[in-house]
Amino acid sequence: MRTSQNLLNTVKEIPADAVVISHQLMIRAGLIRKLAAGLYTWLPLGLRVLRKVEAIVREEMDRAGALEVLMPALQPAELWQETGRWEKYGPELARLKDRHDRDFCLGPTHEEIITDLARNEIKSYKQLPITYYQIQTKFRDEIRPRFGVMRCREFIMKDAYSFHLSQESLQETYDLMHQAYTTIFTRFGLKFRAVIADSGSIGGAVSHEFHVLAESGEDAIAFSDGSDYAANIEKAEVVMPKGSRAKAGVELKKVSTPSQHSIEDVSQFFNAPVQQCLKTLVVKGDDGSLVALLLRGDHVLNPIKAEKIEGVAVPLTFASDAEIIQSCHCKPGSIGPINLNIKIIADRSVTLMSDFVCGANEDGQHFTGVNWERDLSLPNHIEDIRTVVEGDISPDGQGQLHIARGIEVGHIFQLGTKYSESMKAGIINEDGKNQTMIMGCYGIGISRVVASAIEQNHDARGIIWPVSLAPFQVAICPMNLHKSERLKLAAEKLYQDLLKAGIEVLFDDRKVRAGFMFSDMELIGIPHCIVISDRGLEAGMVEYKSRTSEQNEEIPLEGILAFLQAKLKPGIA
Amino acid sequence: MRTSQNLLNTVKEIPADAVVISHQLMIRAGLIRKLAAGLYTWLPLGLRVLRKVEAIVREEMDRAGALEVLMPALQPAELWQETGRWEKYGPELARLKDRHDRDFCLGPTHEEIITDLARNEIKSYKQLPITYYQIQTKFRDEIRPRFGVMRCREFIMKDAYSFHLSQESLQETYDLMHQAYTTIFTRFGLKFRAVIADSGSIGGAVSHEFHVLAESGEDAIAFSDGSDYAANIEKAEVVMPKGSRAKAGVELKKVSTPSQHSIEDVSQFFNAPVQQCLKTLVVKGDDGSLVALLLRGDHVLNPIKAEKIEGVAVPLTFASDAEIIQSCHCKPGSIGPINLNIKIIADRSVTLMSDFVCGANEDGQHFTGVNWERDLSLPNHIEDIRTVVEGDISPDGQGQLHIARGIEVGHIFQLGTKYSESMKAGIINEDGKNQTMIMGCYGIGISRVVASAIEQNHDARGIIWPVSLAPFQVAICPMNLHKSERLKLAAEKLYQDLLKAGIEVLFDDRKVRAGFMFSDMELIGIPHCIVISDRGLEAGMVEYKSRTSEQNEEIPLEGILAFLQAKLKPGIA
C-alpha cells in the first residue's frame, strides 16, 4: 500500500493515561484510538497486525483439528443461571435487559454457550473428542481499564472448548493444544514461556499460562535454563536441596540481643550473612493452635504453598504478638526452634543450614552456632513453603531456575465437569450409560498479543515488529521522490516487483523530508526498509536498513528482491 | 476437510419458528443454531460461507481504496446525544449502563463513532476524500426477530463511511461504491438489482438499495428489460405515456347507476374494461380544502408520490364521506371530474383515456363516452401519482419495466452533513475557512447475504450454492469406502490431489449409505460432486454430479482434476 492513501496516523503526543510503553507506542504509531475508557478503535495499521495474529491462531487451531464456530456476544441469563455464574460473576459481567425486559449479558467468556451447543449437537459418544473454537469480541466491564488494549472492556479473544468421555482423552487434547500454542507463539516470533499456573476461579485442576516475556509484565515466572520447565512464581516448587549439610564448626552459644528483632538486625549484630540466620514466623493453625514456620533468613514465605499444608489455617493468618507471648512466653523477635512448644514446619532449604543463628525463645536472647541433630532434632515436618529465587534447582532436576517477568496472553485449562455437570451435558457412552462430558478450555487474548509484542520489542524510536506480525514486511523510502522522474519510475517498479513477489510492502510516497519518513517507519516498526535515491540509482544501488541494526548496507538494485526474500524466509526475523 | 471430523450437523427436523426456506435450510444443513430469539451460533459449515462473503466484500472495498478499521460495538451515549439519536432512536437500540452507571449502547450502526474518529483524525483537507470501512458485529433489538439470520438481533455488517469537501467528491465516491457493490454482488454469483430507493430515516438525499432477487423477498422492485434502471416500487417513476389519445368514438351520456359505487361495480354495469373507467379519489389539501386525484381504473395510487405534490396534506389523508358530501354535494361513489368544484390532479396515464366512464357528481349517476377536450378540459395538474405496473415504460426510455421481489442486502446513501454538522466535524479548507465535511455511508448485511443466497438458490433437496459462496467447491463421495482397499487409496489420492490443486474439497469419509451421503451433499449444496466406486475404478472412471443437473457424467479418473478446474474457472457457476 501507499502511505499517500491516508494509511498512517502517527502522532507526537502521548495521552496522559498511557503509562505503559505499548499503549504509548500504539497511540503514537497510529494503531489504535481511544473511544472511551477501555474502548478502542483499531486503525488500519493496527488492524493489519491484529489480523496477522488472528490468521496464525486460526491456521494452527485448524491444523490441530479444532472446528471454528461463531457464537453470539449477547447471551441469555438463563444459561448463566444454570451454572450459577449469573449470581457469582461480579460487576465485570456487563448485563442488560432487552425490550421485553429479559436479562442478557455480553459474554466475557463462552463456557455456558458452548456447553449448551454441545449438549444439543453431540448425539453420540463417537463424535468425541471434539474441539470448537471461535475468534470473537469479548466484553469485560473492568473496574479500572488500563494499559490500552492490554486491559480493556471490549477485546478479541480466541476461545476454544473441548469435550471428552475420559480424562485420558482430555489430557490428549490438552497436550495437543499445548503444542499448538507453542507453535503459535513461536510463529508470532515472540519470546515466551508456557508456565504451570493456578487455574483460579474458572475451575478445574491442571492449567498452563502462556506468557510473553517482557520486563513490564505483571507476572513473575520462574523458568529453567536446562529444560522447558516454567511456572508462575506462586506455583514453582522448590525441591529438596541437593548436597549435604556442612559439619558443625562452632559451639552453641546464647547471646544477649537486647534490641535485635528482625533478621536484618540479627545479621548485622552477629556480622553473619542473612542466609545464616533462621527466620521463625508464627501463624495460626486450623485448630486455633499456633504453628511456627522456619525459613532461611534470605528466603520469602510463599503463602499459597503454606496454605496447602495440613493443619495451617486458610487464609494464612499471622499470629498476633499477644498470641505469641501467651503461647511461647516471648516476643516474636526472639522466637526460635530450640525447645519451642508449638508445631514446627521447616522449609526444605532450612535443613542444609549449619552454625546458624536463631531466637532463643527468651526476650532479647539469640543462639549462635546452632546445628541440626547436635543442638536440636530436625523438625518432623519438612515442606516447600518458600518462593523460588534465581538459582534454585529446577523441579525437574534439569538446570537452574531464573526469574523473568511475563504478560499472560494464553491460558489452557482442564475444566473437568464443572460446566457440563451443572448444565447436564451428558452423553450415552459405549456401555449405554449416561455420562457427563469432561471439558477443557483454551484461550488466547488476540488483542493483547499485539500489545505484548510491543512490550517485548521496542526501542527509543518505536516498535520493532517480528516479521510475522509486522503490518508490512518491507518499506520503500524514496528520497525526494517528486524531484526525479528516474527515481519515480524506479521506485514504482521496485514497489510493483515486490508486490508481485508476494511481499507486503509499504511505499512511502508522501512528500515529506527523509528524516520525517525514517522516523515514521521506525515508529511503526517495519522490519526491513529500502532507501532509494536518485544518487544511488546512478550507481545502480539502493540502501538497506534493518529496524534492528544501525548499519545500513548498499545493495545492487537488481539483487534487492533476492536479498529481501532471503531475509523474509520463515525463521529469520 | 473430512466429514468424519464432525463437520456436518445436518438434521431432519424443521423448528416451528422457521417459516422461510432459507431459515429452514440453514437449520437443516447445519449452518446455524438458535441460541435465543434472534441470536444464532454459526456452525463450521455456515461460518465458512460467512467468511467467503466477508472475503469478497473486503477485497473489493480494499480495491476501491477504502481503509479497514474496527470500531467498538459498545458505544458511549454522549456521542449519540450529540446527534440527538440517543433520544430519537427507539427500543431497537440496545442500551446498557456500565458499572459506573454511565450510559452505553450496542451499535446498530456507527455514524456517530466514525464521525468522532474523523473529526479527530482528519487534520487537513488534503486527506479528503477518505473512506473507512469495517466488518463487524451489530446489534438491533428487533421487536419480532424472524426469518433466522435475515432479521435477527446480532448480525455482521460491512459498514463504510466516506468524508468529503464537496458534493462532487461525494458523488465520485458514491459512484465508486456503486461500482464496487455491483462487482461484489456479481462475484457472489447472485441475481441482483441496484435500485433507486428512499433514504428513509437515516437521512440524506440520494440512495440506492442492492436487492438479491427472490420470490420470497419483502420488497417489490421495478426494473427495466432494456437498461439497468431499477427502483424500489415505491420510488419508480411512471413517465408521461407515449402515443396519442384515441379519438372520441361515442357520445357523452349520463346514465343512472343506482347501486354502482366501486370501479368494479361500474366496469361490470357498463360492461367496460376497468382501464376505461376513471377512478376519482378525494384527499385533503394542506389548507383544509379537498383535492381530487384521477387515476385509470386499473391503477393504484402511490401515496409516497402523492404526498410530494404541492398542496396535498402530509401524511396523505382521505376525505371522509361527510366532507365529500359537504363540498361536492354527492357521495364518493359518484364523484367525477366534470364540473367538479375542487382542485383536480390527474395521473399522467389518465391523459390518454378516451370514451371513458366517470362519476357525474350526482348520487347514482355516471357519465359514459367521456372525452378530454370535447367534454371537459384536461386538468391543469398532471402528475405521476400511481404505482408502476408490469409493462410500464422505463423512466430512462429504454425498455419496459418488470416487477420482481427482492431482499435488501446492501444500501448506499449520500448522507450530506446530517452527522458532521451536529458533531461539528469540520476541516479548514483550501481557502482557510472551516467547512463541515460531507458524508456518505455504505452498508452490506454480511449475514443476510448468506440467507438471501439460499432464498434465491434452492430446490426441494436443499441449498444450491453459487461456487463463490459454497462452503466447499467439490465433494468426494466414495461408495462403500470401508469395503475396498483400492477405493480407499484412490479416494484418498484424489482428495490429496484436489487439495494440492487449491480446490476446496469435502471428503465424505463417513461410514454411511450412498443415499444418505448424497442427500447430505445436496442439502448442504456442494456445487460439484465426484462419486468414486470400486466398480468404476475397475474401468478407471468416476462419476460427476452437478448440484444443478439430474444427469451424471462418467469421467476418466485421470482427467477429473482438469475437468473440475474447467468447471471452477471464474465466471462459470
PDB file of C-alpha atoms in Angstrom, chain B residues 190-390:
ATOM      1  CA  LEU B 190     -26.332 -13.830  -7.231  1.00  0.00           C
ATOM      2  CA  LYS B 191     -29.022 -12.261  -9.368  1.00  0.00           C
ATOM      3  CA  PHE B 192     -29.450  -8.757  -8.004  1.00  0.00           C
ATOM      4  CA  ARG B 193     -30.597  -5.238  -8.832  1.00  0.00           C
ATOM      5  CA  ALA B 194     -29.302  -1.883  -7.640  1.00  0.00           C
ATOM      6  CA  VAL B 195     -32.483   0.078  -7.109  1.00  0.00           C
ATOM      7  CA  ILE B 196     -33.157   3.747  -6.521  1.00  0.00           C
ATOM      8  CA  ALA B 197     -34.509   3.972  -3.008  1.00  0.00           C
ATOM      9  CA  ASP B 198     -35.960   6.251  -0.427  1.00  0.00           C
ATOM     10  CA  SER B 199     -33.220   7.017   2.058  1.00  0.00           C
ATOM     11  CA  GLY B 200     -35.701   6.831   4.931  1.00  0.00           C
ATOM     12  CA  SER B 201     -34.818   7.799   8.464  1.00  0.00           C
ATOM     13  CA  ILE B 202     -31.029   7.635   8.099  1.00  0.00           C
ATOM     14  CA  GLY B 203     -31.226  10.945   6.256  1.00  0.00           C
ATOM     15  CA  GLY B 204     -29.662  12.264   3.094  1.00  0.00           C
ATOM     16  CA  ALA B 205     -30.958  12.619  -0.394  1.00  0.00           C
ATOM     17  CA  VAL B 206     -29.589  10.079  -2.875  1.00  0.00           C
ATOM     18  CA  SER B 207     -29.633   6.398  -2.045  1.00  0.00           C
ATOM     19  CA  HIS B 208     -29.598   3.023  -3.729  1.00  0.00           C
ATOM     20  CA  GLU B 209     -30.548  -0.354  -2.345  1.00  0.00           C
ATOM     21  CA  PHE B 210     -28.934  -3.555  -3.577  1.00  0.00           C
ATOM     22  CA  HIS B 211     -31.535  -6.299  -3.705  1.00  0.00           C
ATOM     23  CA  VAL B 212     -30.960 -10.001  -4.151  1.00  0.00           C
ATOM     24  CA  LEU B 213     -33.863 -11.181  -6.292  1.00  0.00           C
ATOM     25  CA  ALA B 214     -36.002 -13.879  -4.696  1.00  0.00           C
ATOM     26  CA  GLU B 215     -39.697 -14.654  -4.834  1.00  0.00           C
ATOM     27  CA  SER B 216     -39.861 -14.544  -1.059  1.00  0.00           C
ATOM     28  CA  GLY B 217     -38.379 -11.026  -0.909  1.00  0.00           C
ATOM     29  CA  GLU B 218     -40.129  -8.481   1.304  1.00  0.00           C
ATOM     30  CA  ASP B 219     -39.691  -5.668  -1.214  1.00  0.00           C
ATOM     31  CA  ALA B 220     -41.141  -5.203  -4.690  1.00  0.00           C
ATOM     32  CA  ILE B 221     -38.805  -3.642  -7.204  1.00  0.00           C
ATOM     33  CA  ALA B 222     -39.343  -2.425 -10.739  1.00  0.00           C
ATOM     34  CA  PHE B 223     -36.572  -2.954 -13.250  1.00  0.00           C
ATOM     35  CA  SER B 224     -36.159  -2.375 -16.944  1.00  0.00           C
ATOM     36  CA  ASP B 225     -35.544  -5.071 -19.523  1.00  0.00           C
ATOM     37  CA  GLY B 226     -33.772  -2.575 -21.748  1.00  0.00           C
ATOM     38  CA  SER B 227     -31.337  -0.881 -19.340  1.00  0.00           C
ATOM     39  CA  ASP B 228     -30.000  -1.198 -15.792  1.00  0.00           C
ATOM     40  CA  TYR B 229     -32.711   1.061 -14.411  1.00  0.00           C
ATOM     41  CA  ALA B 230     -34.262  -0.341 -11.245  1.00  0.00           C
ATOM     42  CA  ALA B 231     -36.120   1.252  -8.388  1.00  0.00           C
ATOM     43  CA  ASN B 232     -37.991   0.337  -5.309  1.00  0.00           C
ATOM     44  CA  ILE B 233     -41.603   0.128  -6.458  1.00  0.00           C
ATOM     45  CA  GLU B 234     -42.499   2.992  -4.121  1.00  0.00           C
ATOM     46  CA  LYS B 235     -39.982   5.154  -5.907  1.00  0.00           C
ATOM     47  CA  ALA B 236     -40.187   4.064  -9.575  1.00  0.00           C
ATOM     48  CA  GLU B 237     -41.382   6.895 -11.783  1.00  0.00           C
ATOM     49  CA  VAL B 238     -44.127   6.481 -14.375  1.00  0.00           C
ATOM     50  CA  VAL B 239     -43.189   8.719 -17.260  1.00  0.00           C
ATOM     51  CA  MET B 240     -45.643  10.568 -19.476  1.00  0.00           C
ATOM     52  CA  PRO B 241     -47.111   7.874 -21.724  1.00  0.00           C
ATOM     53  CA  LYS B 242     -46.054   7.964 -25.335  1.00  0.00           C
ATOM     54  CA  GLY B 243     -48.500   7.902 -28.219  1.00  0.00           C
ATOM     55  CA  SER B 244     -51.641   9.961 -28.599  1.00  0.00           C
ATOM     56  CA  ARG B 245     -55.149   9.637 -27.264  1.00  0.00           C
ATOM     57  CA  ALA B 246     -57.643   7.692 -29.400  1.00  0.00           C
ATOM     58  CA  LYS B 247     -60.283   9.888 -30.976  1.00  0.00           C
ATOM     59  CA  ALA B 248     -63.700  10.156 -29.399  1.00  0.00           C
ATOM     60  CA  GLY B 249     -65.916   7.371 -30.746  1.00  0.00           C
ATOM     61  CA  VAL B 250     -69.155   7.712 -28.834  1.00  0.00           C
ATOM     62  CA  GLU B 251     -71.349  10.433 -27.411  1.00  0.00           C
ATOM     63  CA  LEU B 252     -71.357  11.676 -23.839  1.00  0.00           C
ATOM     64  CA  LYS B 253     -74.285  10.152 -21.972  1.00  0.00           C
ATOM     65  CA  LYS B 254     -75.488  10.366 -18.368  1.00  0.00           C
ATOM     66  CA  VAL B 255     -76.691   7.011 -17.063  1.00  0.00           C
ATOM     67  CA  SER B 256     -78.446   6.109 -13.859  1.00  0.00           C
ATOM     68  CA  THR B 257     -76.236   3.789 -11.757  1.00  0.00           C
ATOM     69  CA  PRO B 258     -78.305   3.413  -8.578  1.00  0.00           C
ATOM     70  CA  SER B 259     -76.035   0.972  -6.711  1.00  0.00           C
ATOM     71  CA  GLN B 260     -72.730   1.171  -8.589  1.00  0.00           C
ATOM     72  CA  HIS B 261     -70.050   2.743  -6.391  1.00  0.00           C
ATOM     73  CA  SER B 262     -66.713   0.970  -6.893  1.00  0.00           C
ATOM     74  CA  ILE B 263     -64.747   0.829 -10.121  1.00  0.00           C
ATOM     75  CA  GLU B 264     -65.517  -2.893 -10.304  1.00  0.00           C
ATOM     76  CA  ASP B 265     -69.281  -2.216  -9.968  1.00  0.00           C
ATOM     77  CA  VAL B 266     -69.174   0.423 -12.671  1.00  0.00           C
ATOM     78  CA  SER B 267     -66.992  -1.642 -15.004  1.00  0.00           C
ATOM     79  CA  GLN B 268     -69.371  -4.577 -14.719  1.00  0.00           C
ATOM     80  CA  PHE B 269     -72.504  -2.445 -15.076  1.00  0.00           C
ATOM     81  CA  PHE B 270     -71.293  -0.835 -18.301  1.00  0.00           C
ATOM     82  CA  ASN B 271     -69.515  -3.980 -19.477  1.00  0.00           C
ATOM     83  CA  ALA B 272     -66.416  -1.768 -19.940  1.00  0.00           C
ATOM     84  CA  PRO B 273     -62.853  -2.789 -19.075  1.00  0.00           C
ATOM     85  CA  VAL B 274     -61.632  -1.268 -15.796  1.00  0.00           C
ATOM     86  CA  GLN B 275     -58.961   0.668 -17.651  1.00  0.00           C
ATOM     87  CA  GLN B 276     -61.778   2.557 -19.372  1.00  0.00           C
ATOM     88  CA  CYS B 277     -63.226   3.636 -16.032  1.00  0.00           C
ATOM     89  CA  LEU B 278     -61.857   6.713 -14.308  1.00  0.00           C
ATOM     90  CA  LYS B 279     -61.168   6.483 -10.567  1.00  0.00           C
ATOM     91  CA  THR B 280     -61.590   9.728  -8.606  1.00  0.00           C
ATOM     92  CA  LEU B 281     -60.116   9.713  -5.090  1.00  0.00           C
ATOM     93  CA  VAL B 282     -60.648  12.646  -2.746  1.00  0.00           C
ATOM     94  CA  VAL B 283     -57.900  13.554  -0.284  1.00  0.00           C
ATOM     95  CA  LYS B 284     -57.234  16.540   1.942  1.00  0.00           C
ATOM     96  CA  GLY B 285     -55.225  19.503   0.821  1.00  0.00           C
ATOM     97  CA  ASP B 286     -52.707  21.141   3.099  1.00  0.00           C
ATOM     98  CA  ASP B 287     -55.003  24.179   3.515  1.00  0.00           C
ATOM     99  CA  GLY B 288     -58.043  22.177   4.631  1.00  0.00           C
ATOM    100  CA  SER B 289     -59.648  22.156   1.178  1.00  0.00           C
ATOM    101  CA  LEU B 290     -60.228  18.896  -0.712  1.00  0.00           C
ATOM    102  CA  VAL B 291     -58.249  17.613  -3.704  1.00  0.00           C
ATOM    103  CA  ALA B 292     -59.425  15.086  -6.306  1.00  0.00           C
ATOM    104  CA  LEU B 293     -56.888  12.562  -7.631  1.00  0.00           C
ATOM    105  CA  LEU B 294     -57.716  10.978 -11.003  1.00  0.00           C
ATOM    106  CA  LEU B 295     -56.385   7.529 -11.864  1.00  0.00           C
ATOM    107  CA  ARG B 296     -57.124   4.976 -14.531  1.00  0.00           C
ATOM    108  CA  GLY B 297     -59.398   2.333 -13.008  1.00  0.00           C
ATOM    109  CA  ASP B 298     -56.769  -0.432 -13.045  1.00  0.00           C
ATOM    110  CA  HIS B 299     -54.040   1.713 -11.489  1.00  0.00           C
ATOM    111  CA  VAL B 300     -53.106   2.030  -7.829  1.00  0.00           C
ATOM    112  CA  LEU B 301     -52.395   5.298  -6.064  1.00  0.00           C
ATOM    113  CA  ASN B 302     -48.800   5.632  -4.753  1.00  0.00           C
ATOM    114  CA  PRO B 303     -49.205   7.633  -1.543  1.00  0.00           C
ATOM    115  CA  ILE B 304     -45.475   8.466  -1.346  1.00  0.00           C
ATOM    116  CA  LYS B 305     -45.674  10.164  -4.761  1.00  0.00           C
ATOM    117  CA  ALA B 306     -48.961  11.908  -3.918  1.00  0.00           C
ATOM    118  CA  GLU B 307     -47.504  13.342  -0.701  1.00  0.00           C
ATOM    119  CA  LYS B 308     -44.740  15.016  -2.668  1.00  0.00           C
ATOM    120  CA  ILE B 309     -47.202  17.135  -4.689  1.00  0.00           C
ATOM    121  CA  GLU B 310     -47.644  20.735  -3.584  1.00  0.00           C
ATOM    122  CA  GLY B 311     -50.946  21.384  -1.894  1.00  0.00           C
ATOM    123  CA  VAL B 312     -51.556  17.788  -0.747  1.00  0.00           C
ATOM    124  CA  ALA B 313     -51.621  17.210   3.026  1.00  0.00           C
ATOM    125  CA  VAL B 314     -48.847  15.084   4.548  1.00  0.00           C
ATOM    126  CA  PRO B 315     -49.395  12.363   5.617  1.00  0.00           C
ATOM    127  CA  LEU B 316     -51.823  11.589   2.827  1.00  0.00           C
ATOM    128  CA  THR B 317     -55.355  11.640   4.281  1.00  0.00           C
ATOM    129  CA  PHE B 318     -58.528  10.540   2.521  1.00  0.00           C
ATOM    130  CA  ALA B 319     -61.516  12.827   2.900  1.00  0.00           C
ATOM    131  CA  SER B 320     -64.439  11.371   4.851  1.00  0.00           C
ATOM    132  CA  ASP B 321     -67.821  10.733   3.185  1.00  0.00           C
ATOM    133  CA  ALA B 322     -69.277  13.680   5.126  1.00  0.00           C
ATOM    134  CA  GLU B 323     -66.532  16.042   3.957  1.00  0.00           C
ATOM    135  CA  ILE B 324     -67.055  14.950   0.354  1.00  0.00           C
ATOM    136  CA  ILE B 325     -70.829  15.353   0.530  1.00  0.00           C
ATOM    137  CA  GLN B 326     -70.427  18.795   2.066  1.00  0.00           C
ATOM    138  CA  SER B 327     -68.016  20.046  -0.612  1.00  0.00           C
ATOM    139  CA  CYS B 328     -69.139  18.132  -3.703  1.00  0.00           C
ATOM    140  CA  HIS B 329     -72.796  17.514  -2.861  1.00  0.00           C
ATOM    141  CA  CYS B 330     -72.676  13.809  -3.658  1.00  0.00           C
ATOM    142  CA  LYS B 331     -71.300  10.591  -2.207  1.00  0.00           C
ATOM    143  CA  PRO B 332     -67.736   9.396  -3.052  1.00  0.00           C
ATOM    144  CA  GLY B 333     -69.051   6.654  -5.387  1.00  0.00           C
ATOM    145  CA  SER B 334     -70.340   9.170  -7.912  1.00  0.00           C
ATOM    146  CA  ILE B 335     -67.540  11.745  -7.965  1.00  0.00           C
ATOM    147  CA  GLY B 336     -66.026  12.654 -11.351  1.00  0.00           C
ATOM    148  CA  PRO B 337     -64.060  15.499 -12.939  1.00  0.00           C
ATOM    149  CA  ILE B 338     -66.864  17.076 -14.983  1.00  0.00           C
ATOM    150  CA  ASN B 339     -67.939  20.311 -13.271  1.00  0.00           C
ATOM    151  CA  LEU B 340     -66.153  19.269 -10.080  1.00  0.00           C
ATOM    152  CA  ASN B 341     -65.703  22.243  -7.753  1.00  0.00           C
ATOM    153  CA  ILE B 342     -62.416  21.170  -6.067  1.00  0.00           C
ATOM    154  CA  LYS B 343     -58.790  21.097  -7.231  1.00  0.00           C
ATOM    155  CA  ILE B 344     -58.066  18.208  -9.607  1.00  0.00           C
ATOM    156  CA  ILE B 345     -54.744  16.367 -10.025  1.00  0.00           C
ATOM    157  CA  ALA B 346     -54.653  13.777 -12.814  1.00  0.00           C
ATOM    158  CA  ASP B 347     -52.230  10.923 -13.124  1.00  0.00           C
ATOM    159  CA  ARG B 348     -50.199  11.029 -16.326  1.00  0.00           C
ATOM    160  CA  SER B 349     -51.822   7.859 -17.698  1.00  0.00           C
ATOM    161  CA  VAL B 350     -55.278   9.414 -17.400  1.00  0.00           C
ATOM    162  CA  THR B 351     -54.482  11.838 -20.222  1.00  0.00           C
ATOM    163  CA  LEU B 352     -54.569   9.013 -22.796  1.00  0.00           C
ATOM    164  CA  MET B 353     -58.062   7.797 -21.825  1.00  0.00           C
ATOM    165  CA  SER B 354     -60.948   8.300 -24.249  1.00  0.00           C
ATOM    166  CA  ASP B 355     -64.613   7.246 -24.350  1.00  0.00           C
ATOM    167  CA  PHE B 356     -64.264   6.624 -20.614  1.00  0.00           C
ATOM    168  CA  VAL B 357     -66.710   6.263 -17.740  1.00  0.00           C
ATOM    169  CA  CYS B 358     -66.674   8.527 -14.659  1.00  0.00           C
ATOM    170  CA  GLY B 359     -68.956   9.744 -11.861  1.00  0.00           C
ATOM    171  CA  ALA B 360     -71.364  12.583 -12.646  1.00  0.00           C
ATOM    172  CA  ASN B 361     -71.162  14.319  -9.234  1.00  0.00           C
ATOM    173  CA  GLU B 362     -74.795  13.355  -8.621  1.00  0.00           C
ATOM    174  CA  ASP B 363     -75.650  10.377  -6.420  1.00  0.00           C
ATOM    175  CA  GLY B 364     -76.451   7.308  -8.563  1.00  0.00           C
ATOM    176  CA  GLN B 365     -75.352   8.926 -11.830  1.00  0.00           C
ATOM    177  CA  HIS B 366     -72.312   8.232 -14.103  1.00  0.00           C
ATOM    178  CA  PHE B 367     -71.218   9.590 -17.468  1.00  0.00           C
ATOM    179  CA  THR B 368     -70.138   7.273 -20.281  1.00  0.00           C
ATOM    180  CA  GLY B 369     -68.377   8.201 -23.508  1.00  0.00           C
ATOM    181  CA  VAL B 370     -66.410  10.947 -21.784  1.00  0.00           C
ATOM    182  CA  ASN B 371     -63.616  12.526 -23.828  1.00  0.00           C
ATOM    183  CA  TRP B 372     -60.961  15.090 -22.879  1.00  0.00           C
ATOM    184  CA  GLU B 373     -61.135  18.460 -24.609  1.00  0.00           C
ATOM    185  CA  ARG B 374     -64.565  17.619 -26.054  1.00  0.00           C
ATOM    186  CA  ASP B 375     -66.499  17.172 -22.795  1.00  0.00           C
ATOM    187  CA  LEU B 376     -64.099  18.787 -20.347  1.00  0.00           C
ATOM    188  CA  SER B 377     -60.622  20.332 -20.329  1.00  0.00           C
ATOM    189  CA  LEU B 378     -57.590  18.343 -19.286  1.00  0.00           C
ATOM    190  CA  PRO B 379     -56.837  19.191 -15.645  1.00  0.00           C
ATOM    191  CA  ASN B 380     -54.168  21.849 -15.030  1.00  0.00           C
ATOM    192  CA  HIS B 381     -52.246  19.484 -12.788  1.00  0.00           C
ATOM    193  CA  ILE B 382     -50.889  16.362 -14.478  1.00  0.00           C
ATOM    194  CA  GLU B 383     -48.604  14.389 -12.151  1.00  0.00           C
ATOM    195  CA  ASP B 384     -47.053  10.967 -11.538  1.00  0.00           C
ATOM    196  CA  ILE B 385     -49.169   9.630  -8.693  1.00  0.00           C
ATOM    197  CA  ARG B 386     -49.576   5.931  -9.368  1.00  0.00           C
ATOM    198  CA  THR B 387     -47.506   2.834  -8.630  1.00  0.00           C
ATOM    199  CA  VAL B 388     -45.737   1.321 -11.620  1.00  0.00           C
ATOM    200  CA  VAL B 389     -47.075  -1.872 -13.150  1.00  0.00           C
ATOM    201  CA  GLU B 390     -45.533  -4.605 -15.268  1.00  0.00           C
TER     202      GLU B 390
END
